[in-house]
Coordinates of C-alpha atoms in Angstrom, one line a residue:
M1 CA -20.2 192.5 44.1
T2 CA -21.7 191.8 47.6
T3 CA -22.7 194.8 49.6
N4 CA -25.4 196.1 52.0
P5 CA -28.9 195.3 50.7
A6 CA -30.0 199.0 50.9
L7 CA -27.0 200.2 49.1
A8 CA -27.4 197.4 46.5
R9 CA -30.8 198.7 45.6
S10 CA -29.5 202.3 45.3
L11 CA -26.8 201.0 42.9
A12 CA -29.4 199.1 40.8
E13 CA -31.5 202.2 40.5
R14 CA -28.5 204.1 39.1
D15 CA -27.7 201.2 36.6
Y16 CA -24.5 200.3 38.4
T17 CA -24.2 196.8 36.9
N18 CA -20.4 196.4 36.5
A19 CA -18.1 197.3 39.4
T20 CA -14.9 199.1 38.7
P21 CA -11.6 197.5 39.7
V22 CA -11.2 199.7 42.8
Q23 CA -14.7 198.9 44.0
L24 CA -14.1 195.1 43.6
A25 CA -10.8 195.5 45.5
V26 CA -12.1 197.3 48.6
L27 CA -15.0 194.7 48.9
A28 CA -12.8 191.7 48.6
P29 CA -12.9 189.3 51.6
E30 CA -9.3 190.1 52.5
A31 CA -10.1 193.8 52.7
A32 CA -13.0 193.5 55.1
T33 CA -12.6 195.5 58.4
R34 CA -9.0 196.3 57.6
D35 CA -7.3 199.7 57.1
L36 CA -6.8 200.3 53.4
L37 CA -4.1 202.3 51.5
V38 CA -5.5 202.6 48.0
S39 CA -3.8 204.0 44.9
A40 CA -6.7 205.1 42.7
Q41 CA -6.9 207.8 40.1
T42 CA -9.6 210.4 39.8
G43 CA -12.5 208.9 37.8
S44 CA -12.0 205.3 38.8
G45 CA -15.1 205.1 40.9
K46 CA -13.3 205.6 44.2
T47 CA -16.1 207.7 45.9
V48 CA -18.6 204.8 45.5
A49 CA -15.8 202.4 46.5
Y50 CA -15.1 203.9 49.9
G51 CA -18.8 204.5 50.4
L52 CA -19.4 200.8 50.0
A53 CA -16.4 199.9 52.2
M54 CA -17.6 202.2 55.0
A55 CA -21.1 200.6 54.9
E56 CA -19.6 197.3 55.9
T57 CA -18.3 198.9 59.1
L58 CA -21.2 201.3 59.8
L59 CA -24.2 199.0 58.9
G60 CA -23.1 195.5 58.4
T61 CA -26.2 193.7 57.2
E62 CA -28.6 196.3 58.7
E63 CA -30.5 198.4 56.2
R64 CA -31.1 201.6 58.2
F65 CA -29.1 203.7 60.6
A66 CA -30.2 204.4 64.2
P67 CA -31.2 208.0 65.0
A68 CA -28.3 210.4 64.4
T69 CA -26.2 211.5 67.3
V70 CA -22.5 212.0 67.0
P71 CA -20.8 211.2 63.7
Q72 CA -19.8 207.6 63.0
A73 CA -17.8 208.4 59.8
L74 CA -15.6 211.3 58.6
V75 CA -14.5 211.9 55.0
V76 CA -11.8 214.5 54.5
A77 CA -11.3 216.0 51.0
P78 CA -8.9 218.7 49.7
T79 CA -11.4 221.1 48.1
R80 CA -14.9 222.3 48.8
E81 CA -16.0 221.1 45.4
L82 CA -14.8 217.6 46.0
A83 CA -16.3 217.5 49.5
L84 CA -19.7 218.7 48.2
Q85 CA -19.4 216.1 45.3
V86 CA -18.9 213.4 47.9
Q87 CA -21.9 214.5 49.8
R88 CA -24.0 214.4 46.7
E89 CA -22.8 210.9 45.9
F90 CA -23.5 209.6 49.4
A91 CA -27.0 211.2 49.3
W92 CA -28.2 208.7 46.7
L93 CA -25.9 205.8 47.7
Y94 CA -27.1 206.0 51.3
G95 CA -30.6 207.3 50.4
A96 CA -32.5 204.2 51.6
T97 CA -30.6 203.9 54.9
G98 CA -31.8 207.1 56.6
A99 CA -28.3 208.5 56.8
R100 CA -27.9 212.1 57.8
I101 CA -24.9 213.5 55.9
I102 CA -23.4 216.9 56.8
S103 CA -20.8 218.9 54.9
C104 CA -18.3 221.3 56.6
V105 CA -16.4 223.3 54.0
G106 CA -14.7 226.7 53.5
G107 CA -16.8 229.3 51.9
M108 CA -20.0 228.3 53.7
D109 CA -21.6 229.7 56.9
P110 CA -19.9 227.9 59.9
R111 CA -22.8 228.8 62.2
M112 CA -25.2 227.0 60.0
E113 CA -22.9 224.0 59.9
Q114 CA -22.7 224.1 63.7
R115 CA -26.5 224.1 64.0
L116 CA -26.7 221.1 61.7
L117 CA -24.0 219.2 63.6
N118 CA -25.8 219.9 66.9
Q119 CA -28.9 218.2 65.4
G120 CA -26.9 215.0 64.9
A121 CA -25.1 213.3 61.9
H122 CA -24.1 209.9 60.8
I123 CA -21.5 211.0 58.2
V124 CA -19.5 214.3 58.0
V125 CA -17.7 215.3 54.8
G126 CA -15.4 218.3 54.9
T127 CA -12.2 220.1 54.1
P128 CA -9.2 220.0 56.5
G129 CA -9.2 223.6 57.6
R130 CA -13.0 223.8 58.3
L131 CA -13.0 220.4 60.1
R132 CA -10.2 221.5 62.3
D133 CA -12.0 224.8 63.1
H134 CA -15.1 222.9 64.2
L135 CA -13.0 220.5 66.3
E136 CA -11.2 223.4 68.1
R137 CA -14.5 225.2 68.7
G138 CA -16.0 222.0 70.2
S139 CA -18.9 221.9 67.6
L140 CA -17.7 218.6 66.1
D141 CA -17.5 215.5 68.3
I142 CA -15.5 212.6 66.7
S143 CA -15.0 210.6 69.9
A144 CA -17.3 207.8 68.6
L145 CA -15.9 207.7 65.1
R146 CA -15.7 204.3 63.5
V147 CA -14.4 205.1 60.0
V148 CA -12.2 208.0 58.7
V149 CA -11.5 208.5 55.0
L150 CA -8.8 210.6 53.4
D151 CA -9.7 211.3 49.8
E152 CA -7.0 212.6 47.4
A153 CA -4.5 212.5 50.2
D154 CA -1.6 213.5 48.0
E155 CA -3.4 216.6 46.9
M156 CA -4.1 217.6 50.5
L157 CA -0.4 217.4 51.3
N158 CA 0.5 219.4 48.1
L159 CA -1.9 222.1 49.3
G160 CA -0.2 222.4 52.7
F161 CA -2.8 220.6 54.9
R162 CA -0.4 218.2 56.6
E163 CA -0.7 219.9 60.0
D164 CA -4.5 220.0 59.8
L165 CA -4.6 216.4 58.8
E166 CA -2.4 215.3 61.7
F167 CA -4.5 217.4 64.1
I168 CA -7.7 215.7 62.9
L169 CA -6.3 212.1 62.9
D170 CA -4.8 212.6 66.3
A171 CA -8.3 213.5 67.6
T172 CA -9.9 210.3 66.2
P173 CA -10.3 207.1 68.4
P174 CA -7.3 204.7 67.9
E175 CA -9.6 201.8 67.2
R176 CA -11.3 203.4 64.2
R177 CA -10.9 202.1 60.7
S178 CA -8.8 204.2 58.3
L179 CA -9.2 204.3 54.5
L180 CA -6.6 206.4 52.6
F181 CA -7.1 207.1 48.9
S182 CA -4.4 208.8 46.8
A183 CA -3.7 209.0 43.0
T184 CA 0.1 208.9 43.8
M185 CA 2.1 207.5 46.6
P186 CA 4.9 210.1 47.4
R187 CA 7.0 209.7 50.6
G188 CA 4.7 212.0 52.6
I189 CA 1.7 209.7 52.0
V190 CA 3.7 206.6 53.0
T191 CA 4.8 208.4 56.2
L192 CA 1.3 209.4 57.0
A193 CA 0.0 205.9 56.5
K194 CA 2.7 204.3 58.7
R195 CA 1.8 206.7 61.5
Y196 CA -2.0 206.5 61.5
Q197 CA -2.8 203.1 59.9
H198 CA -2.6 199.7 61.4
D199 CA -1.7 196.6 59.3
A200 CA -3.1 198.4 56.2
L201 CA -3.9 196.4 53.1
R202 CA -2.1 198.0 50.1
I203 CA -4.4 198.2 47.0
E204 CA -3.0 199.5 43.7
V205 CA -5.4 200.0 40.7
A206 CA -4.1 203.4 39.4
S207 CA -2.2 201.8 36.4
G208 CA -2.8 198.7 34.3
Q209 CA -6.2 198.0 35.9
G210 CA -8.5 200.5 34.2
G211 CA -7.6 203.7 35.9
H212 CA -7.8 205.7 32.6
A213 CA -8.8 203.0 30.2
D214 CA -11.7 205.0 29.0
I215 CA -9.6 208.0 28.0
E216 CA -8.2 208.5 24.5
Y217 CA -5.1 210.6 24.5
R218 CA -4.4 212.9 21.5
A219 CA -1.2 214.9 21.1
I220 CA -1.5 217.8 18.6
R221 CA 1.5 219.6 17.1
V222 CA 0.9 223.4 17.4
A223 CA 2.8 226.5 16.5
P224 CA 3.5 228.5 19.8
T225 CA 1.6 231.5 18.4
E226 CA -1.5 229.5 17.4
I227 CA -2.3 227.7 20.6
D228 CA -5.5 229.7 21.3
H229 CA -6.7 229.3 17.7
V230 CA -6.1 225.5 17.9
V231 CA -8.2 225.4 21.1
V232 CA -11.0 226.9 19.1
N233 CA -10.7 224.2 16.4
V234 CA -10.4 221.3 18.9
L235 CA -13.6 222.5 20.6
R236 CA -15.3 222.7 17.3
Y237 CA -14.0 219.4 16.0
Y238 CA -15.1 217.3 19.0
D239 CA -18.3 219.3 19.8
T240 CA -18.9 217.6 23.2
P241 CA -21.6 218.6 25.6
G242 CA -18.9 219.6 28.1
A243 CA -15.2 220.5 27.8
L244 CA -12.6 221.5 30.3
V245 CA -9.6 223.6 29.1
F246 CA -6.6 223.9 31.4
C247 CA -4.2 226.9 31.6
N248 CA -1.3 227.3 34.0
T249 CA -2.1 230.9 35.2
R250 CA -5.2 232.9 35.9
E251 CA -4.0 235.5 33.4
A252 CA -4.0 232.9 30.7
V253 CA -7.5 231.7 31.9
G254 CA -8.9 235.3 31.6
R255 CA -7.3 235.8 28.1
L256 CA -8.6 232.5 26.7
L257 CA -12.1 233.0 28.2
A258 CA -12.4 236.4 26.6
M259 CA -11.3 235.0 23.2
L260 CA -13.8 232.0 23.4
Q261 CA -16.7 234.2 24.4
E262 CA -15.9 236.6 21.6
R263 CA -16.2 233.7 19.2
Q264 CA -19.7 232.7 20.5
F265 CA -18.7 229.9 22.8
S266 CA -20.8 229.5 25.9
A267 CA -17.8 229.4 28.3
V268 CA -17.1 230.1 32.0
A269 CA -13.9 230.3 34.0
L270 CA -12.6 228.9 37.3
S271 CA -9.5 230.4 38.8
G272 CA -8.2 231.3 42.2
E273 CA -9.3 235.0 42.1
L274 CA -13.0 234.1 41.9
S275 CA -15.3 234.4 44.9
Q276 CA -17.2 231.3 46.1
R277 CA -20.4 232.8 44.8
D278 CA -18.9 233.3 41.3
R279 CA -17.5 229.7 41.4
N280 CA -20.9 228.3 42.3
H281 CA -22.6 230.3 39.5
A282 CA -20.0 229.0 37.0
L283 CA -20.4 225.4 38.1
Q284 CA -24.2 225.6 38.0
A285 CA -24.0 227.0 34.5
L286 CA -22.0 224.0 33.4
R287 CA -24.3 221.5 35.2
D288 CA -27.5 222.8 33.8
G289 CA -26.1 223.1 30.2
R290 CA -26.0 227.0 29.9
A291 CA -22.3 226.7 29.5
K292 CA -20.4 224.0 27.6
V293 CA -16.8 225.0 28.1
C294 CA -14.9 225.7 31.3
V295 CA -11.4 227.3 31.3
A296 CA -9.6 226.6 34.5
T297 CA -6.3 226.4 36.4
D298 CA -5.2 223.1 38.1
V299 CA -6.0 224.1 41.6
A300 CA -9.4 225.7 40.8
A301 CA -10.5 222.6 38.9
R302 CA -9.7 220.2 41.8
G303 CA -12.6 218.1 42.8
I304 CA -15.2 219.4 40.3
D305 CA -17.4 216.7 38.7
L306 CA -19.0 218.0 35.5
P307 CA -21.8 216.1 33.8
N308 CA -21.1 214.8 30.2
L309 CA -17.5 216.1 30.3
G310 CA -16.2 214.4 27.2
L311 CA -13.1 216.5 26.4
V312 CA -10.1 217.9 28.3
I313 CA -7.7 220.2 26.5
H314 CA -4.3 221.0 27.9
A315 CA -3.8 224.5 26.4
D316 CA -0.8 224.9 28.7
L317 CA 0.9 221.6 29.2
P318 CA 1.0 220.2 32.7
N319 CA 4.1 220.7 34.8
D320 CA 4.3 217.1 36.1
V321 CA 2.9 213.6 35.8
E322 CA 0.5 214.1 38.7
S323 CA -1.1 217.1 37.1
L324 CA -1.6 215.3 33.8
Q325 CA -3.3 212.4 35.6
H326 CA -5.6 214.7 37.7
R327 CA -6.5 216.8 34.7
S328 CA -7.2 213.9 32.3
G329 CA -9.1 212.1 35.1
R330 CA -11.9 214.7 34.9
T331 CA -13.2 212.9 31.8
G332 CA -13.6 209.2 31.1
R333 CA -15.4 208.7 34.4
A334 CA -17.5 205.7 35.6
G335 CA -17.4 203.9 32.2
R336 CA -18.0 207.0 30.0
K337 CA -15.6 207.7 27.2
G338 CA -13.4 210.8 27.1
V339 CA -10.6 212.5 25.2
S340 CA -7.6 214.2 26.6
V341 CA -5.9 216.5 24.1
L342 CA -2.4 217.9 24.6
L343 CA -1.3 220.9 22.5
V344 CA 2.4 220.4 22.0
P345 CA 4.8 223.1 20.6
P346 CA 7.8 221.7 18.8
F347 CA 10.2 222.5 21.7
R348 CA 8.1 220.4 24.2
R349 CA 7.8 217.3 22.0
R350 CA 10.6 215.3 23.6
R351 CA 9.5 216.0 27.2
I352 CA 5.9 215.0 26.5
D353 CA 7.0 211.9 24.8
D354 CA 9.0 210.9 27.9
T355 CA 6.1 211.8 30.2
L356 CA 3.5 209.7 28.3
R357 CA 6.0 206.8 27.9
G358 CA 6.5 206.7 31.6
L359 CA 2.7 206.4 32.1
S360 CA 2.5 203.7 29.4
I361 CA 0.3 206.0 27.4
K362 CA 0.5 205.8 23.6
P363 CA -1.2 209.0 22.2
V364 CA -2.3 209.6 18.7
W365 CA -0.1 212.3 17.2
S366 CA -1.4 214.7 14.5
G367 CA -1.6 218.2 13.3
P368 CA -4.4 220.5 14.5
P369 CA -7.9 220.1 13.1
T370 CA -8.2 222.3 10.0
S371 CA -11.1 224.5 9.0
E372 CA -11.8 222.1 6.2
D373 CA -12.1 219.1 8.6
I374 CA -14.5 221.1 10.8
R375 CA -16.7 222.2 8.0
K376 CA -17.0 218.6 6.7
L377 CA -18.0 217.5 10.2
D378 CA -20.5 220.4 10.4
H379 CA -22.1 219.1 7.2
E380 CA -22.4 215.6 8.6
R381 CA -23.8 216.8 12.0
M382 CA -26.4 219.0 10.2
L383 CA -27.7 216.0 8.2
G384 CA -28.1 214.1 11.5
D385 CA -29.6 217.0 13.5
A386 CA -32.9 216.2 15.2
A387 CA -34.5 219.3 13.6
I388 CA -34.1 217.6 10.3
T389 CA -34.5 213.9 11.1
D390 CA -37.5 214.1 13.5
E391 CA -41.0 213.9 12.1
P392 CA -42.4 217.5 11.9
S393 CA -45.5 218.4 13.8
E394 CA -48.7 219.3 11.9
E395 CA -48.1 223.0 12.5
D396 CA -44.4 222.8 11.3
A397 CA -45.5 220.8 8.2
S398 CA -48.1 223.4 7.4
A399 CA -45.5 226.2 7.7
G400 CA -43.1 224.3 5.5
L401 CA -45.7 223.9 2.7
A402 CA -46.3 227.7 2.9
L403 CA -42.5 228.3 2.4
L404 CA -42.4 225.9 -0.5
A405 CA -45.2 227.8 -2.1
A406 CA -43.3 231.0 -1.9
H407 CA -39.7 229.9 -2.5
A408 CA -37.8 227.2 -4.5
P409 CA -36.6 224.1 -2.5
E410 CA -33.0 225.0 -3.3
H411 CA -33.4 228.4 -1.9
L412 CA -35.0 227.1 1.3
A413 CA -32.2 224.4 1.7
A414 CA -29.5 227.1 1.4
A415 CA -31.3 229.2 4.0
L416 CA -31.4 226.2 6.3
V417 CA -27.7 225.7 5.9
R418 CA -27.0 229.4 6.5
L419 CA -29.1 229.4 9.7
Y420 CA -27.4 226.2 11.0
R421 CA -23.9 227.7 10.5
A422 CA -24.8 231.1 12.0
G423 CA -25.0 229.5 15.4
L424 CA -21.5 227.9 15.2
P425 CA -18.2 229.6 16.0
A426 CA -16.1 230.0 12.9
P427 CA -13.1 227.7 12.7
E428 CA -9.6 229.2 12.6
E429 CA -6.9 228.9 10.0
V430 CA -4.0 227.1 11.6
T431 CA -0.8 225.4 10.5
D432 CA 0.8 222.1 11.3
P433 CA 4.4 222.9 12.5
G434 CA 5.5 219.4 11.6
E435 CA 4.9 220.1 7.9
E436 CA 5.8 223.8 8.2
R437 CA 9.2 222.9 9.7
I438 CA 10.2 220.9 6.6
A439 CA 9.2 223.7 4.2
R440 CA 10.8 226.3 6.4
T441 CA 14.1 224.4 6.5
Q442 CA 14.1 224.2 2.7
R443 CA 13.4 227.9 2.4
D444 CA 16.0 228.9 5.0
R445 CA 18.7 226.7 3.3
A446 CA 17.9 228.3 -0.1
A447 CA 18.1 231.8 1.4
E448 CA 21.4 231.0 3.1
R449 CA 22.8 229.9 -0.3
D450 CA 21.7 233.1 -1.9
L451 CA 23.3 235.1 0.9
G452 CA 26.6 233.3 0.5
G453 CA 26.3 230.8 3.4
G454 CA 25.9 233.1 6.4
G455 CA 22.5 234.7 6.0
F456 CA 22.4 236.4 9.4
D457 CA 26.0 237.6 9.3
V458 CA 25.2 240.1 6.5
G459 CA 22.7 242.1 8.7
G460 CA 19.1 241.5 9.8
T461 CA 15.9 243.5 10.1
W462 CA 15.4 245.6 13.2
F463 CA 12.2 245.6 15.3
R464 CA 11.1 247.4 18.5
L465 CA 9.1 246.2 21.5
N466 CA 7.3 248.6 23.8
V467 CA 8.9 247.2 26.9
G468 CA 12.1 248.6 28.4
R469 CA 14.2 248.7 31.5
R470 CA 11.4 250.5 33.4
N471 CA 9.1 247.6 32.8
N472 CA 11.7 245.1 34.3
A473 CA 12.8 244.0 30.8
D474 CA 15.2 241.1 31.3
P475 CA 17.0 238.8 28.7
K476 CA 15.8 235.7 30.6
W477 CA 12.2 236.2 29.5
L478 CA 12.5 238.7 26.6
L479 CA 14.1 236.2 24.3
P480 CA 11.6 233.3 24.9
M481 CA 8.7 235.7 24.6
I482 CA 10.0 237.1 21.2
C483 CA 10.5 233.5 19.9
R484 CA 7.0 232.5 21.0
R485 CA 5.4 235.6 19.6
G486 CA 7.2 235.4 16.3
N487 CA 7.4 231.6 15.8
L488 CA 11.2 231.8 15.8
T489 CA 14.2 230.0 17.3
R490 CA 17.1 231.5 19.3
K491 CA 19.3 231.4 16.2
D492 CA 16.9 233.7 14.4
I493 CA 17.5 236.5 16.9
G494 CA 20.6 238.7 16.7
V495 CA 21.5 241.8 18.8
I496 CA 19.0 242.9 21.5
R497 CA 19.3 246.4 23.0
I498 CA 17.3 247.2 26.1
L499 CA 16.5 251.0 26.5
D500 CA 14.6 252.8 29.2
E501 CA 11.2 252.7 27.4
E502 CA 11.6 250.1 24.7
T503 CA 13.7 247.3 23.3
H504 CA 15.3 247.0 19.9
F505 CA 16.2 243.6 18.4
E506 CA 17.4 242.1 15.2
V507 CA 15.8 239.3 13.2
A508 CA 17.6 237.1 10.7
P509 CA 16.8 237.8 7.0
V510 CA 15.6 234.3 6.4
A511 CA 13.1 234.6 9.3
V512 CA 11.7 238.1 8.7
A513 CA 8.7 237.1 6.6
R514 CA 7.7 234.3 9.0
F515 CA 8.1 236.8 12.0
S516 CA 6.0 239.5 10.4
K517 CA 3.2 237.0 9.6
A518 CA 3.2 235.8 13.2
L519 CA 3.0 239.3 14.6
R520 CA -0.3 239.9 12.8
K521 CA -1.9 237.3 15.0
A522 CA -1.2 239.1 18.3
D523 CA -3.8 239.1 21.0
R524 CA -5.0 242.0 23.0
G525 CA -2.7 242.6 26.0
D526 CA 0.4 241.3 24.2
P527 CA 3.4 243.8 24.1
I528 CA 3.5 245.7 20.8
I529 CA 6.2 244.6 18.3
E530 CA 6.7 246.6 15.1
P531 CA 9.4 247.4 12.6
L532 CA 11.9 249.9 13.9
P533 CA 11.5 253.3 12.2
G534 CA 14.4 254.1 10.0
G535 CA 15.3 250.4 9.6
R536 CA 18.3 250.5 12.1
P537 CA 19.1 252.0 15.5
A538 CA 20.3 255.6 15.3
G539 CA 24.1 255.8 14.7
D540 CA 24.3 252.1 13.9
A541 CA 26.5 251.4 10.8
E542 CA 25.4 249.1 8.1
R543 CA 27.3 245.8 8.0
P544 CA 29.3 245.3 4.9
R545 CA 27.9 242.9 2.4
G546 CA 30.1 240.1 1.1
K547 CA 32.1 237.6 3.0
P548 CA 30.5 236.9 6.4
H549 CA 32.5 238.1 9.3
Q550 CA 34.0 235.8 11.9
G551 CA 32.6 237.5 15.0
K552 CA 35.7 239.7 15.5
P553 CA 35.6 243.5 16.3
P554 CA 34.8 246.0 14.9
Y555 CA 31.7 244.1 13.8
E556 CA 29.0 242.9 16.2
K557 CA 28.8 239.2 17.0
P558 CA 25.3 237.8 16.5
F559 CA 23.6 236.3 19.6
H560 CA 22.9 232.6 19.3
G561 CA 21.4 231.8 22.7
K562 CA 24.5 231.3 24.8
K563 CA 26.9 234.2 24.4
F564 CA 26.4 237.9 24.0
H565 CA 28.4 240.3 21.7
K566 CA 30.9 242.7 23.0
E567 CA 31.3 246.3 22.0
P568 CA 34.4 247.2 20.0
G569 CA 37.3 247.9 22.4
Q570 CA 35.8 245.7 25.2
G571 CA 39.0 243.9 26.0
K572 CA 41.4 244.3 28.9
S573 CA 42.3 247.4 30.8
A574 CA 45.8 248.6 31.6
D575 CA 45.9 246.6 34.9
G576 CA 45.1 243.4 33.0
K577 CA 41.5 243.0 34.3
A578 CA 38.7 242.4 31.8
K579 CA 36.4 245.2 30.9
G580 CA 32.7 244.8 30.8
G581 CA 32.6 242.0 33.4
K582 CA 29.6 239.7 32.9
A583 CA 28.2 239.0 29.5
A584 CA 25.1 241.0 28.9
F585 CA 22.7 242.1 26.2
E586 CA 23.8 245.4 24.6
K587 CA 22.3 248.4 26.3
P588 CA 23.0 252.1 26.5
R589 CA 26.1 253.0 28.6
E590 CA 24.2 255.6 30.6
G591 CA 21.6 254.6 33.2
K592 CA 21.3 251.9 35.9
P593 CA 21.6 248.1 35.5
L594 CA 18.7 246.0 34.3
G595 CA 16.1 244.7 36.7
P596 CA 14.1 246.1 39.6
G597 CA 17.1 246.7 41.9
K598 CA 20.5 245.1 42.3
G599 CA 20.5 241.7 40.9
E600 CA 16.8 241.2 41.3
R601 CA 14.8 239.3 38.7
P602 CA 11.1 239.5 38.0
S603 CA 9.0 236.8 39.7
K604 CA 6.7 234.5 37.8
G605 CA 3.8 236.3 36.4
E606 CA 5.5 239.7 35.9
R607 CA 6.1 239.3 32.2
P608 CA 4.4 241.8 30.0
D609 CA 3.3 239.2 27.6
A610 CA 1.1 237.9 30.3
G611 CA -0.8 241.1 30.1
K612 CA 0.8 243.0 33.0
S613 CA 4.1 244.3 34.0
G614 CA 5.6 245.0 37.4
P615 CA 5.7 242.8 40.5
K616 CA 2.8 240.8 41.7
G617 CA 1.9 239.2 45.0
K618 CA 2.4 235.5 45.8
R619 CA -0.5 233.2 45.1
S620 CA -2.1 231.1 47.8
R621 CA -2.4 227.4 47.0
R622 CA -5.1 226.9 49.6
P623 CA -8.5 226.3 48.0

């Protein structure tokens, strides 16, 4: 790899002996001085790649910059964390060149940034909004710019920065060199490249050329009610110096963080509700080793570069391919090995298979790590612990002899084991739904035979939920929530009645034991589910035992996920029009319709099983 002599020495000091594919591609002879459109995933070494490519234009063969005046290079990144990471990478890469590198990012003092810019800069790194703000105020002069870099351009478009990017690029000199890096190439990126690049060389290294070659993908079957417990066991099983756990909402981040801290994990959180000061404290705790686990949402984790990050856990599965790539790309960076673990409930198995197949990823499928697996690893790690394998000091050896004089060796060994285990979070008892499903099917079939072939038609067990019409109870999220909490399927749920203050629902006889066991694992903040006092709703007649009914009045028709039962007599009126109108869950005849108003449905995040009820404000996607 040929590059500027000063940068070559910086690389050698950092033991950069083997260039990554993207670094080789941008330094190839055909790429010299040209605009570049590069498809490169997070963790492929792209920051160093465009740092080297910029040096060809800014320095040539010269080893040092002239005194700083107006910026010669501009790097635009989607988040403040990524921008500050780029600044840190450039600080050592350009350390021998005398480069003055200034960052301009949201959350920092703009007046301080303005004073630094007035003192002169060779390279400016910033986020779109803050860079535009400095341009509009006249504190940033890019009239002499020679290189502009857009890092993670697809993410900047996803976050709504198109207008800011166009404003910045329109202000750059037309003869400047343009380097555009993006993990994916959606239509918006292609349009941006055609408008602002000239005869760009297309470089694609995101797939098949080592983009995520250092990442091992594991897919773990989990019961929907045991996801948090499986997270605990996966963290204990791999025991990496740094781990990143992804959730889809900030409520889920807060719940999982509280659970991990309660179980003695040194964990911090990153979500959109944190102030910049809190984010900085969390990141610093991860960098200096005071915290080993970070629980985060996708947007909050953009651009962060954590040292020794060996494990990524998808506690909530990603919503699209791009999110999976960006999440997993936080590990397996710059030649280091990493593991990306997806926790897959049974109903998501097919979708995850299709997603991974589309990325040519072949994961290792398994059940969750068991407590026995973890205890066995704990034993092996203890035997290899430095406290045992290292030669003791003279003082330690003397203390050891004193202990041997007072206690038997077996007693001291047992005490050592006890002390070692005391500092470790206890593993959780979890099940493999792959094996559980086979046993469950056999139990359910046997129960159906005992009940005469229509187990649910002979009447189920009633439960109540402390959420009703006044909490925006709605069938669209009630049914999935009950299934998730109780490890059930839709066919296990019968009649659901939504009242003002609570909801009553029926569970099939073959599923009652499984449902009751799952309820005992409820987390704080979950809606309360308990058996209905009296066994059945008031005034509700017991179904006759014997031959299963055929769904005709006067008996209730069980709910199987698609249709809802009708009340006896709910047929046609005298004028021939149907009574009852739209199908709906059974509810009291008095009162108003379900939902917060006419036809309204709760927005995302309003579900009581997320810890809150009632409407919530929209979330901003801007960092």
